[in-house]
mmCIF file of C-alpha atoms in Angstrom:
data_model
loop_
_atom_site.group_PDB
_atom_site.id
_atom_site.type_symbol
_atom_site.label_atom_id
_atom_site.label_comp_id
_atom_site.label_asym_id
_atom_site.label_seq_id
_atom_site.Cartn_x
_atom_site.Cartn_y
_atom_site.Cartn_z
ATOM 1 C CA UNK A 1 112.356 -11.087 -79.436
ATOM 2 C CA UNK A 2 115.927 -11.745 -79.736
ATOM 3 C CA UNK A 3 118.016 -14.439 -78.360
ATOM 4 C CA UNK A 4 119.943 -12.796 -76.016
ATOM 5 C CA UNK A 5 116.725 -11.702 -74.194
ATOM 6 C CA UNK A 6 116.000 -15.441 -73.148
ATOM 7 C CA UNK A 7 116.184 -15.949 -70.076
ATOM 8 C CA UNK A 8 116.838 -19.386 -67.826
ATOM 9 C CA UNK A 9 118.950 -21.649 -70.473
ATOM 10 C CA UNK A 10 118.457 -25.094 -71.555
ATOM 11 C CA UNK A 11 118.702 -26.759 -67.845
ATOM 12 C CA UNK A 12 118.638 -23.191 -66.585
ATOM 13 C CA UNK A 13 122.385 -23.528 -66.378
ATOM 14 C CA UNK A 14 122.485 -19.858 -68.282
ATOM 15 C CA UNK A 15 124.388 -21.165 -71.033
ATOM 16 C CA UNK A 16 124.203 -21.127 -75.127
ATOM 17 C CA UNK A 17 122.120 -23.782 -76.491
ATOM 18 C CA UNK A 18 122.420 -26.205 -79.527
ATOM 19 C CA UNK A 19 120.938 -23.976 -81.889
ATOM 20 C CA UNK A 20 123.494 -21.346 -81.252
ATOM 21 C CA UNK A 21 121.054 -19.034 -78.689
ATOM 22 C CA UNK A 22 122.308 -16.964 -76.327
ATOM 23 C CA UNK A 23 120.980 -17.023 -72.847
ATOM 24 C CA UNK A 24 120.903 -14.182 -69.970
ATOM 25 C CA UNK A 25 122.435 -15.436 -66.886
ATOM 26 C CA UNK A 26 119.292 -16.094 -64.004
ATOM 27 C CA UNK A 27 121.770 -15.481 -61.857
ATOM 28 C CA UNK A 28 123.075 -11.984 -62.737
ATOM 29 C CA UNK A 29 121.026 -9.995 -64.924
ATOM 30 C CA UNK A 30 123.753 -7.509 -65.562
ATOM 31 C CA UNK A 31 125.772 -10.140 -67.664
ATOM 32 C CA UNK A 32 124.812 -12.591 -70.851
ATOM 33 C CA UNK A 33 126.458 -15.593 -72.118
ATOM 34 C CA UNK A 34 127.141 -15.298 -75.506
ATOM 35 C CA UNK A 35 126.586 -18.462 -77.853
ATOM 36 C CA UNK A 36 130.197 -18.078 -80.351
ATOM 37 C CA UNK A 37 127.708 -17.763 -83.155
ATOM 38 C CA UNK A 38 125.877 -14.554 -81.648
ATOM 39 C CA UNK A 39 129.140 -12.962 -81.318
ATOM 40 C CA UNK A 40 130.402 -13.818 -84.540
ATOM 41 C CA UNK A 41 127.846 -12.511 -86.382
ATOM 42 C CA UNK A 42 127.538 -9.072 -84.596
ATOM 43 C CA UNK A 43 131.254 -8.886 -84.611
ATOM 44 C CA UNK A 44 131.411 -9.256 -88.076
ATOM 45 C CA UNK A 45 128.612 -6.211 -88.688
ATOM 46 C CA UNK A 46 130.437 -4.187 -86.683
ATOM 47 C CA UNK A 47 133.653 -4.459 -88.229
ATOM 48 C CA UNK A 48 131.501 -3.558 -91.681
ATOM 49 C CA UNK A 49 129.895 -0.863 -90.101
ATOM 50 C CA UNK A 50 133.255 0.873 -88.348
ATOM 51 C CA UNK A 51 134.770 1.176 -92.273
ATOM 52 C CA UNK A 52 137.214 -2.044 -91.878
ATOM 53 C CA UNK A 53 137.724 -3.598 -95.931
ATOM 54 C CA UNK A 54 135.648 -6.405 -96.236
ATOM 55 C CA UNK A 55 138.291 -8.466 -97.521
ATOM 56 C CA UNK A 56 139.720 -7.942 -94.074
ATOM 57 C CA UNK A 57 137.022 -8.771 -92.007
ATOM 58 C CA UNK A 58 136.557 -12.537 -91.492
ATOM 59 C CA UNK A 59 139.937 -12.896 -90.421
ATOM 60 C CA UNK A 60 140.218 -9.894 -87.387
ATOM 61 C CA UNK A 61 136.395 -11.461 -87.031
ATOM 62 C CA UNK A 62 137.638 -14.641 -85.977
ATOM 63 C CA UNK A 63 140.611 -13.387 -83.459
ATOM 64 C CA UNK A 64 137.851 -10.914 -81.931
ATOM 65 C CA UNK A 65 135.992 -14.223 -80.867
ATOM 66 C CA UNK A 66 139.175 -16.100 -79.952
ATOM 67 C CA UNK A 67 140.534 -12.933 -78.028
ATOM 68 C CA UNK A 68 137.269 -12.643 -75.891
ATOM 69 C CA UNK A 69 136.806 -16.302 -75.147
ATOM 70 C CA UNK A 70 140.106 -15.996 -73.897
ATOM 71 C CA UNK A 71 139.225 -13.172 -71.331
ATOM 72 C CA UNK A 72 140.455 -10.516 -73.415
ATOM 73 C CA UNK A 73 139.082 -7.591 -73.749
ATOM 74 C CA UNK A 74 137.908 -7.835 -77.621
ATOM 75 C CA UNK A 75 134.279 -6.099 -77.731
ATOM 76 C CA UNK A 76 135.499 -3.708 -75.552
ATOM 77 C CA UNK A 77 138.234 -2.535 -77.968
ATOM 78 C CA UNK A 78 135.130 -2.762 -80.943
ATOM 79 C CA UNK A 79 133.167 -0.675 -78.348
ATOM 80 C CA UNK A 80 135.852 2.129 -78.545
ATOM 81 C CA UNK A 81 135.850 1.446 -82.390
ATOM 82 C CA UNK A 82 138.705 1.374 -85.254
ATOM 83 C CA UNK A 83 141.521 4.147 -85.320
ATOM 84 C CA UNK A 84 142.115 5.525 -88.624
ATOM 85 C CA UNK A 85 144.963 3.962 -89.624
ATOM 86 C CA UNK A 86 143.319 0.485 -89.182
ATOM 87 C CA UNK A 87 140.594 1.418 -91.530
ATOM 88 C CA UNK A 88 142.807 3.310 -93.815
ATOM 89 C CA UNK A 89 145.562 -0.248 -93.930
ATOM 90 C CA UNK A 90 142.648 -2.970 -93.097
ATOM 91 C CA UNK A 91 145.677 -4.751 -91.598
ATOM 92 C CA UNK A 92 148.369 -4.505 -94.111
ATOM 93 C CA UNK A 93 151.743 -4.633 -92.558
ATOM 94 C CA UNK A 94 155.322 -3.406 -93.757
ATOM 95 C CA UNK A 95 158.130 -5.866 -93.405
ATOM 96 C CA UNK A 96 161.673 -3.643 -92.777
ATOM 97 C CA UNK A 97 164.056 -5.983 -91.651
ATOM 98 C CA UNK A 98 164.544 -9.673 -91.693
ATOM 99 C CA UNK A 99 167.011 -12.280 -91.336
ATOM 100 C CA UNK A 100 166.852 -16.250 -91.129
ATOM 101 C CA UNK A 101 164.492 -16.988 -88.358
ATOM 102 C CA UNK A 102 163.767 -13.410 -87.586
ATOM 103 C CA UNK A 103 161.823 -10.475 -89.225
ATOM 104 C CA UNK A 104 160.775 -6.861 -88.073
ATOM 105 C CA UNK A 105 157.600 -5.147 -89.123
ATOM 106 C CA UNK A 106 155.960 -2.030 -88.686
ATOM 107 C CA UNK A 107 152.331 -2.218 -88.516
ATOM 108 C CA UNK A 108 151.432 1.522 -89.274
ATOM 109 C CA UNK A 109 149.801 2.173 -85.961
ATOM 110 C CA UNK A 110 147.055 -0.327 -85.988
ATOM 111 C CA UNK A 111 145.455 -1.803 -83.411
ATOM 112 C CA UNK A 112 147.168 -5.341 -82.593
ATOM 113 C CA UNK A 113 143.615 -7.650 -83.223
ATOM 114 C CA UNK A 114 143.733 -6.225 -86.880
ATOM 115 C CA UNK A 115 146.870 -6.760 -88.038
ATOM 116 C CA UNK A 116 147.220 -10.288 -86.045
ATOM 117 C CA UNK A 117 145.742 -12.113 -89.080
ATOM 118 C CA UNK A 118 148.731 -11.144 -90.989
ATOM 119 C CA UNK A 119 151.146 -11.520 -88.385
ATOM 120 C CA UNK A 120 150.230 -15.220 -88.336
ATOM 121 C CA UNK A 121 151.038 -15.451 -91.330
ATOM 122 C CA UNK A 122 154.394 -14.407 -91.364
ATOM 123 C CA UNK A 123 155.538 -16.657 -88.621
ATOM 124 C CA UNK A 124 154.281 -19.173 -90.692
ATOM 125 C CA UNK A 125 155.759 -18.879 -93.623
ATOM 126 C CA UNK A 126 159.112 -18.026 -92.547
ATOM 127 C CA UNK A 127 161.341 -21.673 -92.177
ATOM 128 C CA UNK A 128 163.113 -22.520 -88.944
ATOM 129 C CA UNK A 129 162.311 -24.298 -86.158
ATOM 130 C CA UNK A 130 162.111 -21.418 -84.457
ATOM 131 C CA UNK A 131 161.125 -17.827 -85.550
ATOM 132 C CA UNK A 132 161.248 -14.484 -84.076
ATOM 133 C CA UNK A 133 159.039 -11.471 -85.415
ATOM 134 C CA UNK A 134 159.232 -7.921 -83.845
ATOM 135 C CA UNK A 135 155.604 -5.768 -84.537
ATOM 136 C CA UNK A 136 156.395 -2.262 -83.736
ATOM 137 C CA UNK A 137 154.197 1.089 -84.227
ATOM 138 C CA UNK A 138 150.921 -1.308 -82.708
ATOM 139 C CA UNK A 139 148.132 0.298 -80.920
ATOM 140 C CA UNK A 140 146.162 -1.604 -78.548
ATOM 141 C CA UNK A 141 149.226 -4.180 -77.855
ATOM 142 C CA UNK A 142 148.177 -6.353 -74.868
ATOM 143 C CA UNK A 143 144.986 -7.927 -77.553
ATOM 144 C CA UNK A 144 147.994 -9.387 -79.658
ATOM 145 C CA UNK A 145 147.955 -12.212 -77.115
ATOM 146 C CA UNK A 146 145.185 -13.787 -78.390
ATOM 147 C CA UNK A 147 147.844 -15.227 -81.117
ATOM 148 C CA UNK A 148 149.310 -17.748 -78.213
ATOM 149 C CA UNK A 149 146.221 -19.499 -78.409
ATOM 150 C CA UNK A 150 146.143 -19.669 -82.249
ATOM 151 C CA UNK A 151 149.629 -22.198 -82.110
ATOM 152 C CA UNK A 152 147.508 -25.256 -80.435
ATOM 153 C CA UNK A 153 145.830 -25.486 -83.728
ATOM 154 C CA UNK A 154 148.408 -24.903 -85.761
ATOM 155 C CA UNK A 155 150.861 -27.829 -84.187
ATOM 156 C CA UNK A 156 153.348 -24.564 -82.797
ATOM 157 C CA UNK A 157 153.970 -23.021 -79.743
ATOM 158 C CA UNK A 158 153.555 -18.702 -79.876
ATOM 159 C CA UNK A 159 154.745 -17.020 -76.815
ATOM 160 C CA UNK A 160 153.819 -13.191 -77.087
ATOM 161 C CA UNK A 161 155.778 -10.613 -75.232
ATOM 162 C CA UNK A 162 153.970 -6.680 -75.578
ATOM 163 C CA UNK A 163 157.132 -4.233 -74.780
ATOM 164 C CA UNK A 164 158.190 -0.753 -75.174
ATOM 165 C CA UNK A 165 160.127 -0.072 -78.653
ATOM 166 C CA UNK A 166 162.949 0.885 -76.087
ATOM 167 C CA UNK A 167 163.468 -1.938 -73.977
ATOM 168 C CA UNK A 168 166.465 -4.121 -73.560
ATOM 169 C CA UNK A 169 167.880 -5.713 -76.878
ATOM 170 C CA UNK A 170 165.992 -8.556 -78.160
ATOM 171 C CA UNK A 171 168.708 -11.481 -79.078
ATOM 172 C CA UNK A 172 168.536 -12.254 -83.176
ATOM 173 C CA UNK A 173 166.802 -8.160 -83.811
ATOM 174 C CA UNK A 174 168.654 -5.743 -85.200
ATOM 175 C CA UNK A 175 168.459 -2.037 -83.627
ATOM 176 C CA UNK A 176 166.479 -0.808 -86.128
ATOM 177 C CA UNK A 177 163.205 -1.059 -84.505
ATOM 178 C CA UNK A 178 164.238 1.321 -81.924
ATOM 179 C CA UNK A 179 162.961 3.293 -84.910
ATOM 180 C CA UNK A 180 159.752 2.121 -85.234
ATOM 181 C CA UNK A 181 157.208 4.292 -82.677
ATOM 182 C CA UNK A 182 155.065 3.538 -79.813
ATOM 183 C CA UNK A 183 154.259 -0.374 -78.241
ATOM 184 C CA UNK A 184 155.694 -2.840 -79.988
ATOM 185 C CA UNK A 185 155.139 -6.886 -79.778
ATOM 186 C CA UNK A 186 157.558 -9.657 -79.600
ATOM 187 C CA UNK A 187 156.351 -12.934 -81.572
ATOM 188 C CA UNK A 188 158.595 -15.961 -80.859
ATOM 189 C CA UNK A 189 156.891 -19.263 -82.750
ATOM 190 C CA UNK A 190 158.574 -22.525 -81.726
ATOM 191 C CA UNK A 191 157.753 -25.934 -84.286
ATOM 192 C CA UNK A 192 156.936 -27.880 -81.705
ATOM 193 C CA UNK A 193 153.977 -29.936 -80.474
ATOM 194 C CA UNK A 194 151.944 -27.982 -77.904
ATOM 195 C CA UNK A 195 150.142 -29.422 -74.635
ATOM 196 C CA UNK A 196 146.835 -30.583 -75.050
ATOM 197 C CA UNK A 197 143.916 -30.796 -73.062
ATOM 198 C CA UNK A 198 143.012 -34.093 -71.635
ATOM 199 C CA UNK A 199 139.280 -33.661 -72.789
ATOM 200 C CA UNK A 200 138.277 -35.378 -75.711
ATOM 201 C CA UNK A 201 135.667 -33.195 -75.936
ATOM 202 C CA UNK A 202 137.856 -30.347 -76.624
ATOM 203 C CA UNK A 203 140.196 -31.966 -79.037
ATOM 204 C CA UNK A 204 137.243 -33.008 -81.238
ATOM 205 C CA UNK A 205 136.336 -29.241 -81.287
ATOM 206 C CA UNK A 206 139.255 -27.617 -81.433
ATOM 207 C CA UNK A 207 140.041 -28.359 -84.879
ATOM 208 C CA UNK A 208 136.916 -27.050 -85.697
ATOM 209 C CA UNK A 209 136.767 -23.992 -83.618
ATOM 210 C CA UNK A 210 140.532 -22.874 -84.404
ATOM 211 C CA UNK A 211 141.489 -22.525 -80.326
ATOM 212 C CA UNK A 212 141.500 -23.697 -77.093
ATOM 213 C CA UNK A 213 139.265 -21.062 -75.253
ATOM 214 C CA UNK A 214 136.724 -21.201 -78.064
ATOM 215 C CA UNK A 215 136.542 -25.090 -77.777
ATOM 216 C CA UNK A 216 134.829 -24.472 -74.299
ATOM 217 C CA UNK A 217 132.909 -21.304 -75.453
ATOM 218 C CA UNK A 218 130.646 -23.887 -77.376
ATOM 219 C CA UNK A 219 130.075 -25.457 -74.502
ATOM 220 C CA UNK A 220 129.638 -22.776 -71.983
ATOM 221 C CA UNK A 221 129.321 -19.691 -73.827
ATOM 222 C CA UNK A 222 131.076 -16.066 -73.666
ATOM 223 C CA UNK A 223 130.359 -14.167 -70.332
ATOM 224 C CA UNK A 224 129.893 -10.501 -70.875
ATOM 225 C CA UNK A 225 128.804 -7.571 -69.475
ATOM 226 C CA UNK A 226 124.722 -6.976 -70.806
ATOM 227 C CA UNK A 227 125.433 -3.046 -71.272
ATOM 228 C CA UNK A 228 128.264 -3.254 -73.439
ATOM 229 C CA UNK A 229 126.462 -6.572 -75.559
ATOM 230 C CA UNK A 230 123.455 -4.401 -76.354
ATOM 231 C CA UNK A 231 126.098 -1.089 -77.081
ATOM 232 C CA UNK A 232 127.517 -3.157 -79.548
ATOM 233 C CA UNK A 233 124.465 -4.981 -80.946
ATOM 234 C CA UNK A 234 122.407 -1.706 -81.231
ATOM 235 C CA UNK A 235 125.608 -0.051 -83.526
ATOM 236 C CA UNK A 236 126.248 -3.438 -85.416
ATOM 237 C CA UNK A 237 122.729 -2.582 -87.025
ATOM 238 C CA UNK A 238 125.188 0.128 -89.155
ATOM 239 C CA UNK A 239 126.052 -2.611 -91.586
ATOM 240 C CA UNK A 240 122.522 -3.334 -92.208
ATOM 241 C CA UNK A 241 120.299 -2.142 -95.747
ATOM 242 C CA UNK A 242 117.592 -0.276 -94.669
ATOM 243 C CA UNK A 243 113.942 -1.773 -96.079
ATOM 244 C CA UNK A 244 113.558 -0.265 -99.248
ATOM 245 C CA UNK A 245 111.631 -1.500 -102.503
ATOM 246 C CA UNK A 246 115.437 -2.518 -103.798
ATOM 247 C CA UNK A 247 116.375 -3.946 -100.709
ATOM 248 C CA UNK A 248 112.843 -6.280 -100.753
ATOM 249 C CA UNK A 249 114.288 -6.932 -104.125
ATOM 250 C CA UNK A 250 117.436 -9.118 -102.361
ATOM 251 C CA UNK A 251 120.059 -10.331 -104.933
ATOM 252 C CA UNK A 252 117.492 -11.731 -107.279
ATOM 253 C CA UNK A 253 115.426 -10.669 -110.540
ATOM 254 C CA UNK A 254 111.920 -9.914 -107.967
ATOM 255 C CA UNK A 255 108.848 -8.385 -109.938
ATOM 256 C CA UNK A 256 107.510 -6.017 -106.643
ATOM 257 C CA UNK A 257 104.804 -2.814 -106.807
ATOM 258 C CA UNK A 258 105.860 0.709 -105.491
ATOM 259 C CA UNK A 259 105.044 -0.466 -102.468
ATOM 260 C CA UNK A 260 107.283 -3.564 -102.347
ATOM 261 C CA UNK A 261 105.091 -6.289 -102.650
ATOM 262 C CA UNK A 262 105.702 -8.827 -104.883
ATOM 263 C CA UNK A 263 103.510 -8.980 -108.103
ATOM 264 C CA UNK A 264 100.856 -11.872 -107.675
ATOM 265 C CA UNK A 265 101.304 -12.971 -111.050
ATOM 266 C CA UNK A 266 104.574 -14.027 -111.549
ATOM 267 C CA UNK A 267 105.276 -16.749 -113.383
ATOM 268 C CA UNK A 268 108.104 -19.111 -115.141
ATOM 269 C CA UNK A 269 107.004 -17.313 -118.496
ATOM 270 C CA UNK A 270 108.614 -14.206 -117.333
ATOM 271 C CA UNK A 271 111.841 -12.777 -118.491
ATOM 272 C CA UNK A 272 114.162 -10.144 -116.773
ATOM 273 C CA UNK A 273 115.216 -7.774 -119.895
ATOM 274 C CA UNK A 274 116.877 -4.602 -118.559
ATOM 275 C CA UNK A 275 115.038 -4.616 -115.426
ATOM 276 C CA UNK A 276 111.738 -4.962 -116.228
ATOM 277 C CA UNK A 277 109.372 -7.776 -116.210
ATOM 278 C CA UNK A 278 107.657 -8.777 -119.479
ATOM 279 C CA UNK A 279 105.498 -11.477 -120.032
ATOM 280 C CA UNK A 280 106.243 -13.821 -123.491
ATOM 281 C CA UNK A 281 104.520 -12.342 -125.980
ATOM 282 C CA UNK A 282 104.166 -16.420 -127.745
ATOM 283 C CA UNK A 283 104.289 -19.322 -125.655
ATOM 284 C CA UNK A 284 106.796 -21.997 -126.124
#
């Protein structure tokens, strides 16, 4: 049985538990709450299994969670899966213009929760009080706002602004990205302290949890529609080895049969030489 196929809760409340379980809702069986743990790891095999570089995928991991705590629409956008040119770029961005306090890249058609991690980045490394970036050529534009909530962390405020690469001039940008195709995102970061929540509850966690709308998933979980959870969880099963005599074999040196069963006698007078077991032919 697996957790998301409890029903009732702890307190029957319908929310994730201590021990990172997620819980159907008594209320409404066509929804779950999501524990942040559930979601993280069957966003992360997802992102494996839809052909994303694994050096790539912790960090659009991460925003995925943030995004849907937030009431984005993250697992939809892993429902529909990755375009090509965010599996083909794994969220590498090109910088073609910049200035003090402003820059202008061209993310290369990916969708906007991919190449967020490195857009981050950039507004952080860049000096100034405040910062403006331009991200043209992004597919899926709207999800970029998950990077507001990312500044209350961070000590900074982020205001996004998704627009068309031919609306009205954007003080500080040069005209250039009138060049750069499709929906395009306005990033303004501002080095100043954010508002904080009154609950010390949510202070505590939001260190740990990197945002604001995550701090209360761990209390109260992620509400989503049961369908599309078990869509996703069914095709996150992609990423997974399937049982095999190597795969019983894990990362270690395992003596096992044809079968897979490990060999009854092994012992700490074994050694490993090119694969094979062999016992000591002298004892020590």
């Amino acid at each position: 049985m697996t957790s998301a196929t409890l029903t009732g809760g702890p307190g029957g409340d319908g929310t994730a538990d201590r021990l990172g379980r997620t819980w159907q809702n008594a209320s409404d069986a066509e929804t779950l709450r999501l524990s942040l743990r559930e979601l993280r790891l069957i966003t992360e095999r997802l992102l494996q299994a839809q052909g994303l570089a694994l050096g790539a995928v912790h960090a659009v991991r991460d925003l995925v969670l943030h995004a849907q705590a937030a009431g984005l629409p993250a697992l939809q956008f892993l429902s529909d899966g990755l375009n090509a040119a965010d599996r083909a770029h794994s969220g590498r961005v090109e910088i073609v213009a910049e200035s003090p306090g402003s820059l202008m890249v061209d993310c290369l058609g990916q969708s906007a929760l991919v190449v967020a991690p490195a857009l981050l980045d950039l507004l952080q490394a860049e000096p100034g009080e405040r910062v403006t970036l331009w991200a043209g050529h992004v597919e899926r534009a709207g999800l970029a706002a998950v990077l507001e909530h990312q500044g209350t962390d961070r000590g900074v405020v982020l205001t996004v602004t998704p627009a068309a690469t031919d609306a009205a001039p954007v003080a500080g940008l040069p005209p250039l990205r009138e060049a750069l195709p499709g929906e395009g995102v306005l990033l303004v970061m501002e080095r100043r302290a954010p508002e904080l929540p009154d609950d010390p509850e949510l202070l505590r966690l939001l260190p740990l949890v990197g945002s604001l709308p995550a701090a209360r998933a761990v209390r109260g979980g992620v509400e989503t529609p049961a369908a599309l959870w078990w869509s996703l969880f069914e095709a996150s099963a992609r990423a997974l080895s399937a049982e095999s005599v190597t795969s019983l074999k894990h990362a270690g040196a395992t003596a096992v049969d044809e079968n897979g069963v490990i060999e009854p006698d092994l012992t700490d007078d074994v050694d490993f030489v090119g694969g094979t077991a062999k016992k000591e032919q002298e004892q020590r």
